[in-house]
Tab-separated table of C-alpha atoms in Angstrom:
chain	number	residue	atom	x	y	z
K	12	UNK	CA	0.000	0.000	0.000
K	13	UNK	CA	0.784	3.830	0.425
K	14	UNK	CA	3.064	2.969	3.249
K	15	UNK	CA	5.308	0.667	1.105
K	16	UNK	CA	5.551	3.156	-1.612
K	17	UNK	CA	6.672	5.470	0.353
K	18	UNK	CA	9.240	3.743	2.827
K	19	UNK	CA	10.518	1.440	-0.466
K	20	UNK	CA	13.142	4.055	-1.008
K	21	UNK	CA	14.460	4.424	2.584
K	22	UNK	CA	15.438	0.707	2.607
K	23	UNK	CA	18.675	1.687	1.401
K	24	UNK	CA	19.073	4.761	2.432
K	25	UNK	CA	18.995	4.919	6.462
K	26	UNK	CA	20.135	1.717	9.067
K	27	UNK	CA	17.667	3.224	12.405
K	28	UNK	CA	14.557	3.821	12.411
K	29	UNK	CA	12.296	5.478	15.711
K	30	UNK	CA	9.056	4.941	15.810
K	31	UNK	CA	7.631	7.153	17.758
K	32	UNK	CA	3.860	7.371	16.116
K	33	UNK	CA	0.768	7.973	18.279
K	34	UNK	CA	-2.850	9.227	18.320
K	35	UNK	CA	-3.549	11.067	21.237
K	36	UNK	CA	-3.585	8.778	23.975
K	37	UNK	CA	-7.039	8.878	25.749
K	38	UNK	CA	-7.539	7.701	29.506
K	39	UNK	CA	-10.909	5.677	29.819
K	40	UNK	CA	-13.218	5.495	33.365
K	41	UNK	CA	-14.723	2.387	32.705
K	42	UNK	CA	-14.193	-1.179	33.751
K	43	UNK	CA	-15.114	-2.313	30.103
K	44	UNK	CA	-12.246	-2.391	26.824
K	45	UNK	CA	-13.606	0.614	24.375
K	46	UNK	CA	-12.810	-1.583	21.083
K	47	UNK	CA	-12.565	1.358	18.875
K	48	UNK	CA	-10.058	2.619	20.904
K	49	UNK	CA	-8.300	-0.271	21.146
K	50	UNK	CA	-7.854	-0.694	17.805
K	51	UNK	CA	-7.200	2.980	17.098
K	52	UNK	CA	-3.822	2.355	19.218
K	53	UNK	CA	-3.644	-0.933	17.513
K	54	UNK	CA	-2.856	0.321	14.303
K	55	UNK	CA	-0.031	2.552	15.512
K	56	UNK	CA	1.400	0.435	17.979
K	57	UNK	CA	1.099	-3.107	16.549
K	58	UNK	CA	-0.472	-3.279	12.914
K	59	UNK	CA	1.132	-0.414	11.333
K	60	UNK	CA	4.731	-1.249	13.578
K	61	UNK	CA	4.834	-4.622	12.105
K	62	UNK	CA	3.837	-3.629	8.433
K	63	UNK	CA	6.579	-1.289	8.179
K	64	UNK	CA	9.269	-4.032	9.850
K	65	UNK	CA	8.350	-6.489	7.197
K	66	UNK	CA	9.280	-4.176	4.854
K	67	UNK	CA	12.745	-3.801	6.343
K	68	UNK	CA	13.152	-7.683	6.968
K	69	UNK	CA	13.166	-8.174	3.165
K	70	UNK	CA	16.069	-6.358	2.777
K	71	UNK	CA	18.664	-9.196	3.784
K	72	UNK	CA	21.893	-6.789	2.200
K	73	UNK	CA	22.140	-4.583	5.556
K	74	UNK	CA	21.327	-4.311	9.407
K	75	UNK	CA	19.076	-1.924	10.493
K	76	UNK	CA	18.246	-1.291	13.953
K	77	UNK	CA	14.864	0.403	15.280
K	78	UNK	CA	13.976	2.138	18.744
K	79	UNK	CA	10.381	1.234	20.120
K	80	UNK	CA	9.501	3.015	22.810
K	81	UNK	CA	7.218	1.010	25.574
K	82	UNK	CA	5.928	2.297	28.231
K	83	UNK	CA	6.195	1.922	32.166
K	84	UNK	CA	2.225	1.839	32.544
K	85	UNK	CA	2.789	-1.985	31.402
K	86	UNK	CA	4.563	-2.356	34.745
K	87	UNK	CA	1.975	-0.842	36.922
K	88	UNK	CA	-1.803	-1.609	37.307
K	89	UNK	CA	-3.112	1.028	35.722
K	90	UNK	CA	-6.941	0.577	34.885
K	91	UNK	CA	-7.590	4.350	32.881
K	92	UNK	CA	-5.231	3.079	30.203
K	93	UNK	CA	-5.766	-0.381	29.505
K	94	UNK	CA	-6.636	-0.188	25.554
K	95	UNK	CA	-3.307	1.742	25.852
K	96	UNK	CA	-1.576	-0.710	27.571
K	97	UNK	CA	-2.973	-3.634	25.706
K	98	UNK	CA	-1.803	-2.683	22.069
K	99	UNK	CA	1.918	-1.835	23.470
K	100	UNK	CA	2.084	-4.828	24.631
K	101	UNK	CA	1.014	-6.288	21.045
K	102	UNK	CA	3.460	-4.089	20.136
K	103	UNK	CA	6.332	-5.084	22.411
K	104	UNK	CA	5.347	-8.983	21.436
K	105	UNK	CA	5.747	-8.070	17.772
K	106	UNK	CA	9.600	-6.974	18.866
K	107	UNK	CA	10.837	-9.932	21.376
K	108	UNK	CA	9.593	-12.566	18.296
K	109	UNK	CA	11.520	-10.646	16.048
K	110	UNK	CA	14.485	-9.824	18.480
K	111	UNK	CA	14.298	-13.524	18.978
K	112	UNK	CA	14.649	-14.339	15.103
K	113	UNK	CA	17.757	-14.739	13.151
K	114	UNK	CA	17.402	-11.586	10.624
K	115	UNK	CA	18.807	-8.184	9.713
K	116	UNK	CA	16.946	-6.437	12.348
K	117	UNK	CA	17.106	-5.831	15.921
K	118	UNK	CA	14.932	-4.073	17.870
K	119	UNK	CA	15.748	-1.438	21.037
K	120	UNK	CA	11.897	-1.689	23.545
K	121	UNK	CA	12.357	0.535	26.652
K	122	UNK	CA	9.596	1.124	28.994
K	123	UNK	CA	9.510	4.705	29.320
K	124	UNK	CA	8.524	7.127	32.293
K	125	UNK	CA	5.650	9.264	31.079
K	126	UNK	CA	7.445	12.525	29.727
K	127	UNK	CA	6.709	15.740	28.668
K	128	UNK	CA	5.295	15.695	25.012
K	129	UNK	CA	2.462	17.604	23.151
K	130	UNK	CA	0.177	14.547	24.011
K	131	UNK	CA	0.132	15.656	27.795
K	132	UNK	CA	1.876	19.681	27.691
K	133	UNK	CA	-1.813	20.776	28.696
K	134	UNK	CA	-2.025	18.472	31.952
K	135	UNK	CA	-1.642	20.351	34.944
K	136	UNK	CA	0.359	18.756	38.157
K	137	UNK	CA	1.458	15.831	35.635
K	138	UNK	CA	4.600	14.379	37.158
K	139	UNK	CA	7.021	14.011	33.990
K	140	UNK	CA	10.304	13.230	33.174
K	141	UNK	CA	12.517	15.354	31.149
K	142	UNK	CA	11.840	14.289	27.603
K	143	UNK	CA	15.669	14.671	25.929
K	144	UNK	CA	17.567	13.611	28.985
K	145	UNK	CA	15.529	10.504	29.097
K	146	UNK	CA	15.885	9.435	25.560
K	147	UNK	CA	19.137	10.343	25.110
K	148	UNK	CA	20.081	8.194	28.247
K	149	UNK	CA	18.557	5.406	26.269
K	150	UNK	CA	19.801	6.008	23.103
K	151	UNK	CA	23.268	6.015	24.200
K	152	UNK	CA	22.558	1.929	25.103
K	153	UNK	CA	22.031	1.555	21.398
K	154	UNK	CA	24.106	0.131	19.510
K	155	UNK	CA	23.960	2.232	16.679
């Protein structure tokens, strides 16, 4: 599809790749899954992910390695976000079998401290981390 057009030409041209896509993340009051929300973040975290990794795993001429950022709700029982937390973890599934595979392409999943982005700027009295100091700490463990 459109994505494969358009990432086609970047198989050659770059070896990293973060993926740091996202709809704005929603927190949900009730006890029930909202399906539509779960497979909004789905898409991004999970269908999407592993559409444009296949596209990399055909190219068996170089190593690439890509940085998928988890997050630390997956530790923590955290009920407001579980549509959330339920497609990361698809997503962080699609990366260990992967990781576990013999290919071209390893990938970097830390589960990161909620941080100061535009998804959560507006919340007052939100405890974040500081955003660059954070991921440069992890992309430093890299091994780009």
């Amino acid at each position: 599809g459109k994505m494969k057009e358009a990432l086609n030409p970047l198989v050659e041209e770059i070896d990293s790749l973060f993926y740091f896509a996202s709809p704005k993340i929603k927190s949900s009051i009730s006890n029930d899954m909202d399906s539509s929300l779960l497979e909004l973040y789905r898409k991004f975290y999970a269908i999407a992910f592993k559409i444009i990794v296949n596209i990399f795993l055909k190219n068996t001429t170089k190593k690439y390695l890509f940085f998928y950022p988890s997050t630390i709700f997956l530790d923590q029982k955290n009920n407001k976000f579980k549509e959330y937390i339920t497609a990361k973890r698809e997503g962080e599934k699609i990366c260990k079998s992967i990781n576990e595979m013999d290919n071209n392409l390893s990938i970097y999943v830390p589960r990161l401290p909620q941080m100061l982005t535009d998804q959560n700027a507006g919340v007052v009295g939100l405890k974040t981390e500081y955003t660059t100091q954070i991921l440069n700490s992890h992309i430093s463990k890299m091994d780009l």
